[in-house]
PDB file of C-alpha atoms in Angstrom:
ATOM      1  CA  ASP A   1      -0.044  -0.243  -0.028  1.00 68.00           C
ATOM      2  CA  GLN A   2       1.851   3.149  -1.338  1.00 81.00           C
ATOM      3  CA  GLN A   3       1.294   5.870   1.185  1.00 90.00           C
ATOM      4  CA  VAL A   4       3.259   8.400  -0.676  1.00 94.00           C
ATOM      5  CA  LYS A   5       2.883   8.778  -4.578  1.00 93.00           C
ATOM      6  CA  GLN A   6       4.530  10.525  -7.192  1.00 95.00           C
ATOM      7  CA  ASN A   7       2.552  10.035 -10.230  1.00 92.00           C
ATOM      8  CA  SER A   8       4.960  11.246 -12.703  1.00 94.00           C
ATOM      9  CA  PRO A   9       7.933   9.019 -13.360  1.00 92.00           C
ATOM     10  CA  SER A  10       9.757  11.384 -15.573  1.00 95.00           C
ATOM     11  CA  LEU A  11       9.775  15.290 -16.309  1.00 96.00           C
ATOM     12  CA  SER A  12      11.831  17.194 -18.961  1.00 97.00           C
ATOM     13  CA  VAL A  13      12.304  20.863 -18.594  1.00 97.00           C
ATOM     14  CA  GLN A  14      14.491  23.467 -20.606  1.00 97.00           C
ATOM     15  CA  GLU A  15      17.011  25.075 -18.600  1.00 97.00           C
ATOM     16  CA  GLY A  16      16.043  28.275 -16.831  1.00 97.00           C
ATOM     17  CA  ARG A  17      12.514  27.226 -16.683  1.00 97.00           C
ATOM     18  CA  ILE A  18      10.569  26.215 -13.614  1.00 98.00           C
ATOM     19  CA  SER A  19      10.416  22.574 -12.666  1.00 98.00           C
ATOM     20  CA  ILE A  20       7.349  21.449 -10.606  1.00 98.00           C
ATOM     21  CA  LEU A  21       7.544  17.970  -9.029  1.00 98.00           C
ATOM     22  CA  ASN A  22       4.442  16.530  -7.297  1.00 97.00           C
ATOM     23  CA  CYS A  23       3.671  14.289  -4.428  1.00 97.00           C
ATOM     24  CA  ASP A  24       0.439  13.034  -2.931  1.00 97.00           C
ATOM     25  CA  TYR A  25       0.063  11.275   0.216  1.00 96.00           C
ATOM     26  CA  THR A  26      -2.839   9.307   2.046  1.00 95.00           C
ATOM     27  CA  ASN A  27      -2.241   9.333   5.623  1.00 93.00           C
ATOM     28  CA  SER A  28      -3.243  12.672   7.097  1.00 93.00           C
ATOM     29  CA  MET A  29      -1.401  11.742  10.256  1.00 92.00           C
ATOM     30  CA  PHE A  30       1.685  12.477   8.344  1.00 93.00           C
ATOM     31  CA  ASP A  31       3.395  15.679   9.744  1.00 91.00           C
ATOM     32  CA  TYR A  32       6.949  15.999   8.209  1.00 92.00           C
ATOM     33  CA  PHE A  33       7.774  16.141   4.537  1.00 94.00           C
ATOM     34  CA  LEU A  34      11.056  16.057   2.990  1.00 93.00           C
ATOM     35  CA  TRP A  35      12.581  16.172  -0.334  1.00 96.00           C
ATOM     36  CA  TYR A  36      15.750  14.015  -1.276  1.00 95.00           C
ATOM     37  CA  LYS A  37      17.645  14.268  -4.692  1.00 95.00           C
ATOM     38  CA  LYS A  38      19.427  10.984  -6.209  1.00 92.00           C
ATOM     39  CA  TYR A  39      22.211  10.701  -8.658  1.00 91.00           C
ATOM     40  CA  PRO A  40      23.013   7.234 -10.087  1.00 86.00           C
ATOM     41  CA  ALA A  41      25.181   5.072  -7.822  1.00 81.00           C
ATOM     42  CA  GLU A  42      24.669   7.178  -4.954  1.00 86.00           C
ATOM     43  CA  GLY A  43      22.462   7.574  -2.020  1.00 88.00           C
ATOM     44  CA  PRO A  44      19.768  10.081  -1.748  1.00 91.00           C
ATOM     45  CA  THR A  45      20.739  13.486  -0.465  1.00 92.00           C
ATOM     46  CA  PHE A  46      18.619  15.744   1.466  1.00 91.00           C
ATOM     47  CA  LEU A  47      17.180  18.836  -0.289  1.00 95.00           C
ATOM     48  CA  ILE A  48      14.529  20.460   1.749  1.00 94.00           C
ATOM     49  CA  SER A  49      11.838  19.877   4.207  1.00 92.00           C
ATOM     50  CA  ILE A  50       8.593  21.380   5.392  1.00 94.00           C
ATOM     51  CA  SER A  51       6.511  20.612   8.584  1.00 91.00           C
ATOM     52  CA  SER A  52       2.540  20.301   8.596  1.00 92.00           C
ATOM     53  CA  ILE A  53       2.473  23.834  10.446  1.00 92.00           C
ATOM     54  CA  LYS A  54       3.666  25.459   7.441  1.00 93.00           C
ATOM     55  CA  ASP A  55       2.605  25.720   3.908  1.00 95.00           C
ATOM     56  CA  LYS A  56       5.681  26.772   2.063  1.00 97.00           C
ATOM     57  CA  ASN A  57       9.311  26.398   2.811  1.00 96.00           C
ATOM     58  CA  GLU A  58      11.824  28.227   0.457  1.00 97.00           C
ATOM     59  CA  ASP A  59      15.548  27.287   0.382  1.00 95.00           C
ATOM     60  CA  GLY A  60      17.357  29.112  -2.493  1.00 96.00           C
ATOM     61  CA  ARG A  61      16.092  27.939  -5.942  1.00 97.00           C
ATOM     62  CA  PHE A  62      13.996  25.386  -4.102  1.00 97.00           C
ATOM     63  CA  THR A  63      10.610  25.893  -2.463  1.00 98.00           C
ATOM     64  CA  VAL A  64       8.487  23.374  -1.235  1.00 97.00           C
ATOM     65  CA  PHE A  65       4.608  23.822  -1.042  1.00 97.00           C
ATOM     66  CA  LEU A  66       2.366  21.880   1.223  1.00 97.00           C
ATOM     67  CA  ASN A  67      -1.488  21.621   0.788  1.00 96.00           C
ATOM     68  CA  LYS A  68      -2.866  19.532   3.755  1.00 95.00           C
ATOM     69  CA  SER A  69      -6.429  19.497   2.805  1.00 95.00           C
ATOM     70  CA  ALA A  70      -5.535  17.955  -0.646  1.00 96.00           C
ATOM     71  CA  LYS A  71      -2.615  16.087   0.900  1.00 96.00           C
ATOM     72  CA  HIS A  72      -0.065  17.252  -1.878  1.00 97.00           C
ATOM     73  CA  LEU A  73       3.181  18.521  -2.022  1.00 96.00           C
ATOM     74  CA  SER A  74       5.382  19.909  -4.635  1.00 97.00           C
ATOM     75  CA  LEU A  75       8.692  21.058  -5.321  1.00 98.00           C
ATOM     76  CA  HIS A  76       9.521  24.223  -7.179  1.00 98.00           C
ATOM     77  CA  ILE A  77      12.991  24.628  -8.700  1.00 98.00           C
ATOM     78  CA  VAL A  78      13.615  28.125 -10.291  1.00 97.00           C
ATOM     79  CA  PRO A  79      15.649  28.354 -12.264  1.00 97.00           C
ATOM     80  CA  SER A  80      16.279  25.161 -13.314  1.00 98.00           C
ATOM     81  CA  GLN A  81      20.053  23.830 -14.148  1.00 97.00           C
ATOM     82  CA  PRO A  82      21.403  21.037 -15.930  1.00 96.00           C
ATOM     83  CA  GLY A  83      23.017  19.976 -12.816  1.00 95.00           C
ATOM     84  CA  ASP A  84      19.374  19.595 -11.309  1.00 97.00           C
ATOM     85  CA  SER A  85      19.150  16.611 -13.540  1.00 97.00           C
ATOM     86  CA  ALA A  86      18.493  13.513 -11.043  1.00 96.00           C
ATOM     87  CA  VAL A  87      15.651  11.551  -9.280  1.00 95.00           C
ATOM     88  CA  TYR A  88      13.712  13.366  -6.824  1.00 97.00           C
ATOM     89  CA  PHE A  89      12.136  11.324  -4.099  1.00 95.00           C
ATOM     90  CA  CYS A  90       9.256  12.883  -1.611  1.00 95.00           C
ATOM     91  CA  ALA A  91       9.269  11.493   1.578  1.00 93.00           C
ATOM     92  CA  ALA A  92       6.566  11.758   4.760  1.00 93.00           C
ATOM     93  CA  SER A  93       6.584  10.930   8.093  1.00 89.00           C
ATOM     94  CA  ARG A  94       4.739  10.805  11.303  1.00 84.00           C
ATOM     95  CA  ALA A  95       6.721  12.376  14.199  1.00 75.00           C
ATOM     96  CA  GLY A  96       9.898  11.943  12.231  1.00 70.00           C
ATOM     97  CA  ASN A  97      10.381   8.213  12.758  1.00 70.00           C
ATOM     98  CA  GLN A  98       9.402   5.927  10.101  1.00 79.00           C
ATOM     99  CA  PHE A  99       9.600   7.497   6.706  1.00 86.00           C
ATOM    100  CA  TYR A 100       7.550   6.865   3.731  1.00 89.00           C
ATOM    101  CA  PHE A 101       8.812   7.413   0.192  1.00 91.00           C
ATOM    102  CA  GLY A 102       7.583   7.729  -3.200  1.00 93.00           C
ATOM    103  CA  THR A 103       8.831   6.065  -6.186  1.00 91.00           C
ATOM    104  CA  GLY A 104      10.796   9.085  -7.586  1.00 93.00           C
ATOM    105  CA  THR A 105      10.326  11.410 -10.444  1.00 96.00           C
ATOM    106  CA  SER A 106      13.382  11.456 -12.895  1.00 96.00           C
ATOM    107  CA  LEU A 107      14.051  15.200 -13.757  1.00 97.00           C
ATOM    108  CA  THR A 108      15.984  16.124 -17.095  1.00 97.00           C
ATOM    109  CA  VAL A 109      17.186  19.519 -17.477  1.00 97.00           C
ATOM    110  CA  ILE A 110      17.807  20.319 -21.137  1.00 96.00           C
ATOM    111  CA  PRO A 111      20.621  22.988 -21.558  1.00 94.00           C
TER     112      PRO A 111
ATOM    113  CA  GLY B   1      35.098   9.972   5.547  1.00 53.00           C
ATOM    114  CA  ALA B   2      32.270  11.856   7.409  1.00 77.00           C
ATOM    115  CA  GLY B   3      29.359  10.364   5.612  1.00 91.00           C
ATOM    116  CA  VAL B   4      27.640   7.038   5.960  1.00 94.00           C
ATOM    117  CA  SER B   5      29.348   4.083   4.557  1.00 95.00           C
ATOM    118  CA  GLN B   6      28.133   0.818   3.624  1.00 96.00           C
ATOM    119  CA  SER B   7      29.905  -2.403   2.588  1.00 96.00           C
ATOM    120  CA  PRO B   8      30.063  -4.416   0.487  1.00 96.00           C
ATOM    121  CA  SER B   9      29.080  -2.133  -2.509  1.00 95.00           C
ATOM    122  CA  ASN B  10      28.001  -4.809  -4.593  1.00 96.00           C
ATOM    123  CA  LYS B  11      27.045  -8.453  -3.565  1.00 97.00           C
ATOM    124  CA  VAL B  12      26.139 -11.130  -5.785  1.00 97.00           C
ATOM    125  CA  THR B  13      25.075 -14.490  -4.216  1.00 97.00           C
ATOM    126  CA  GLU B  14      23.303 -17.640  -4.940  1.00 96.00           C
ATOM    127  CA  LYS B  15      19.712 -18.256  -4.284  1.00 96.00           C
ATOM    128  CA  GLY B  16      19.586 -20.171  -0.595  1.00 97.00           C
ATOM    129  CA  LYS B  17      22.655 -18.401   0.704  1.00 97.00           C
ATOM    130  CA  ASP B  18      22.903 -16.054   3.787  1.00 97.00           C
ATOM    131  CA  VAL B  19      24.030 -12.608   3.268  1.00 98.00           C
ATOM    132  CA  GLU B  20      25.167  -9.770   5.649  1.00 98.00           C
ATOM    133  CA  LEU B  21      25.029  -5.959   4.960  1.00 98.00           C
ATOM    134  CA  ARG B  22      27.180  -3.450   6.718  1.00 97.00           C
ATOM    135  CA  CYS B  23      26.564   0.010   7.612  1.00 97.00           C
ATOM    136  CA  ASP B  24      28.739   2.437   9.458  1.00 96.00           C
ATOM    137  CA  PRO B  25      26.647   5.772  10.270  1.00 95.00           C
ATOM    138  CA  ILE B  26      28.070   9.296  11.000  1.00 93.00           C
ATOM    139  CA  SER B  27      29.752   9.336  14.038  1.00 91.00           C
ATOM    140  CA  GLY B  28      27.475  10.543  16.923  1.00 89.00           C
ATOM    141  CA  HIS B  29      24.337   9.751  14.927  1.00 91.00           C
ATOM    142  CA  THR B  30      21.986   7.910  17.220  1.00 90.00           C
ATOM    143  CA  ALA B  31      19.330   6.898  14.488  1.00 90.00           C
ATOM    144  CA  LEU B  32      20.086   4.520  11.859  1.00 92.00           C
ATOM    145  CA  TYR B  33      17.453   3.614   9.167  1.00 92.00           C
ATOM    146  CA  TRP B  34      17.452   0.549   6.551  1.00 94.00           C
ATOM    147  CA  TYR B  35      15.654   0.728   3.292  1.00 94.00           C
ATOM    148  CA  ARG B  36      15.798  -1.110   0.052  1.00 94.00           C
ATOM    149  CA  GLN B  37      14.947  -0.067  -3.396  1.00 90.00           C
ATOM    150  CA  SER B  38      13.803  -2.641  -5.850  1.00 88.00           C
ATOM    151  CA  LEU B  39      13.979  -1.915  -9.515  1.00 82.00           C
ATOM    152  CA  GLY B  40      11.354   0.673 -10.592  1.00 75.00           C
ATOM    153  CA  GLN B  41      10.232   0.850  -7.095  1.00 79.00           C
ATOM    154  CA  GLY B  42      10.728   3.744  -4.563  1.00 80.00           C
ATOM    155  CA  LEU B  43      12.385   3.409  -1.034  1.00 87.00           C
ATOM    156  CA  GLU B  44      10.740   0.795   1.032  1.00 89.00           C
ATOM    157  CA  PHE B  45      11.257   1.238   4.706  1.00 89.00           C
ATOM    158  CA  LEU B  46      12.801  -1.897   6.510  1.00 93.00           C
ATOM    159  CA  ILE B  47      13.792  -0.790  10.237  1.00 92.00           C
ATOM    160  CA  TYR B  48      15.102   1.912  12.169  1.00 89.00           C
ATOM    161  CA  PHE B  49      17.360   2.055  15.042  1.00 90.00           C
ATOM    162  CA  GLN B  50      17.322   4.570  17.932  1.00 88.00           C
ATOM    163  CA  GLY B  51      20.605   3.705  19.844  1.00 88.00           C
ATOM    164  CA  ASN B  52      20.777   0.103  19.809  1.00 89.00           C
ATOM    165  CA  SER B  53      17.027  -0.689  20.137  1.00 89.00           C
ATOM    166  CA  ALA B  54      14.884  -1.160  17.352  1.00 87.00           C
ATOM    167  CA  PRO B  55      11.260   0.498  17.928  1.00 79.00           C
ATOM    168  CA  ASP B  56      10.057  -0.213  14.723  1.00 77.00           C
ATOM    169  CA  LYS B  57      10.658  -3.694  12.871  1.00 81.00           C
ATOM    170  CA  SER B  58       7.401  -3.402  10.833  1.00 80.00           C
ATOM    171  CA  GLY B  59       8.962  -3.000   7.626  1.00 86.00           C
ATOM    172  CA  LEU B  60      10.948  -6.189   7.636  1.00 92.00           C
ATOM    173  CA  PRO B  61       9.452  -8.315   4.796  1.00 91.00           C
ATOM    174  CA  SER B  62       9.673 -11.551   6.341  1.00 92.00           C
ATOM    175  CA  ASP B  63      11.603 -13.544   9.037  1.00 93.00           C
ATOM    176  CA  ARG B  64      14.486 -14.151   6.728  1.00 97.00           C
ATOM    177  CA  PHE B  65      15.383 -10.544   7.532  1.00 97.00           C
ATOM    178  CA  SER B  66      16.818  -9.485  10.664  1.00 95.00           C
ATOM    179  CA  ALA B  67      19.320  -6.648  11.777  1.00 96.00           C
ATOM    180  CA  GLU B  68      21.231  -5.612  14.619  1.00 94.00           C
ATOM    181  CA  ARG B  69      23.071  -2.356  15.891  1.00 94.00           C
ATOM    182  CA  THR B  70      26.091  -2.806  18.639  1.00 87.00           C
ATOM    183  CA  GLY B  71      27.616  -0.027  20.660  1.00 85.00           C
ATOM    184  CA  GLY B  72      25.143   2.640  18.608  1.00 82.00           C
ATOM    185  CA  SER B  73      27.104   2.529  15.967  1.00 91.00           C
ATOM    186  CA  VAL B  74      27.546  -0.213  13.243  1.00 95.00           C
ATOM    187  CA  SER B  75      24.629  -1.990  11.774  1.00 96.00           C
ATOM    188  CA  THR B  76      24.169  -5.344  10.017  1.00 97.00           C
ATOM    189  CA  LEU B  77      21.242  -6.195   8.052  1.00 97.00           C
ATOM    190  CA  THR B  78      21.176 -10.204   7.405  1.00 97.00           C
ATOM    191  CA  ILE B  79      19.085 -12.007   5.074  1.00 97.00           C
ATOM    192  CA  GLN B  80      19.043 -15.654   5.272  1.00 97.00           C
ATOM    193  CA  ARG B  81      18.161 -18.139   2.573  1.00 97.00           C
ATOM    194  CA  THR B  82      18.016 -15.312   0.348  1.00 97.00           C
ATOM    195  CA  GLN B  83      15.610 -15.278  -2.951  1.00 97.00           C
ATOM    196  CA  GLN B  84      15.681 -13.752  -6.096  1.00 96.00           C
ATOM    197  CA  GLU B  85      13.162 -11.148  -4.982  1.00 94.00           C
ATOM    198  CA  ASP B  86      15.548 -10.220  -2.438  1.00 96.00           C
ATOM    199  CA  SER B  87      17.402  -8.394  -5.241  1.00 96.00           C
ATOM    200  CA  ALA B  88      17.527  -4.656  -4.784  1.00 96.00           C
ATOM    201  CA  VAL B  89      19.751  -1.710  -3.645  1.00 94.00           C
ATOM    202  CA  TYR B  90      19.868  -1.821   0.214  1.00 97.00           C
ATOM    203  CA  LEU B  91      20.226   1.840   1.501  1.00 95.00           C
ATOM    204  CA  CYS B  92      21.247   2.626   5.131  1.00 96.00           C
ATOM    205  CA  ALA B  93      20.824   6.277   6.461  1.00 94.00           C
ATOM    206  CA  SER B  94      21.408   8.100   9.685  1.00 92.00           C
ATOM    207  CA  SER B  95      20.401  11.083  11.415  1.00 89.00           C
ATOM    208  CA  PRO B  96      21.551  12.940  14.859  1.00 86.00           C
ATOM    209  CA  THR B  97      18.504  11.433  16.480  1.00 75.00           C
ATOM    210  CA  SER B  98      15.125  10.433  15.470  1.00 66.00           C
ATOM    211  CA  GLY B  99      11.862  12.752  15.599  1.00 66.00           C
ATOM    212  CA  LEU B 100      10.983  15.884  13.766  1.00 63.00           C
ATOM    213  CA  GLY B 101      13.455  18.027  12.075  1.00 64.00           C
ATOM    214  CA  ASN B 102      16.152  15.513  11.706  1.00 72.00           C
ATOM    215  CA  GLU B 103      17.318  14.769   8.163  1.00 82.00           C
ATOM    216  CA  GLN B 104      18.557  11.628   7.224  1.00 87.00           C
ATOM    217  CA  PHE B 105      21.970  11.201   5.569  1.00 91.00           C
ATOM    218  CA  PHE B 106      22.313   8.287   3.157  1.00 93.00           C
ATOM    219  CA  GLY B 107      25.145   5.671   2.322  1.00 94.00           C
ATOM    220  CA  PRO B 108      25.753   4.737  -1.367  1.00 93.00           C
ATOM    221  CA  GLY B 109      24.008   1.590  -0.838  1.00 94.00           C
ATOM    222  CA  THR B 110      24.739  -2.079  -1.392  1.00 96.00           C
ATOM    223  CA  ARG B 111      23.481  -3.608  -4.784  1.00 96.00           C
ATOM    224  CA  LEU B 112      22.502  -7.128  -3.892  1.00 97.00           C
ATOM    225  CA  THR B 113      21.889  -9.556  -6.735  1.00 97.00           C
ATOM    226  CA  VAL B 114      20.557 -13.282  -5.977  1.00 97.00           C
ATOM    227  CA  LEU B 115      20.882 -15.606  -8.777  1.00 95.00           C
TER     228      LEU B 115
END
């Protein structure tokens, strides 16, 4: 039973444009959400997080939006750069213990 | 290095054999997590440790899987009588503690192939 879903397996964006990666979850008890970035043959690296008391968190070119009523979060990357090409995983947790990950979205930023 | 390390990086084994996967967390990190990623799938939570104890073992797929952590540091994930469906990348992560606000730092993973 997939509690965190990333319905787009892949996304291609032109360099300089906005990349929007989406994530949906089913468990309303989740209160902490993270995005990870993964390059081939490496472990995921933390990108940005948001707790359920917020609806937006921004860090440089990366912004995460949380819509609790829709059980939806999204990651915006502006402007997109070729080095952003990677697989992006969203993850959700209740109280920061067990984490549930989505299946990932492969982002390709075209120069 | 200062990051999470895992060994071996690759393991090929025959069906029915036992395997041990090792994780060295970042020094001082009390929480340690094991995940696996099968081909085309997301990261599947297996187990996490807070110190040497494992409050949540619910993700272990069967009783062939076990994990231990000693001295609050190194952890080993053991798979007995491996099956072909155990083939996956096994990822370990650590964080300073469990709970909100603690990002997990991942190791590079162990790619297990069961023939």
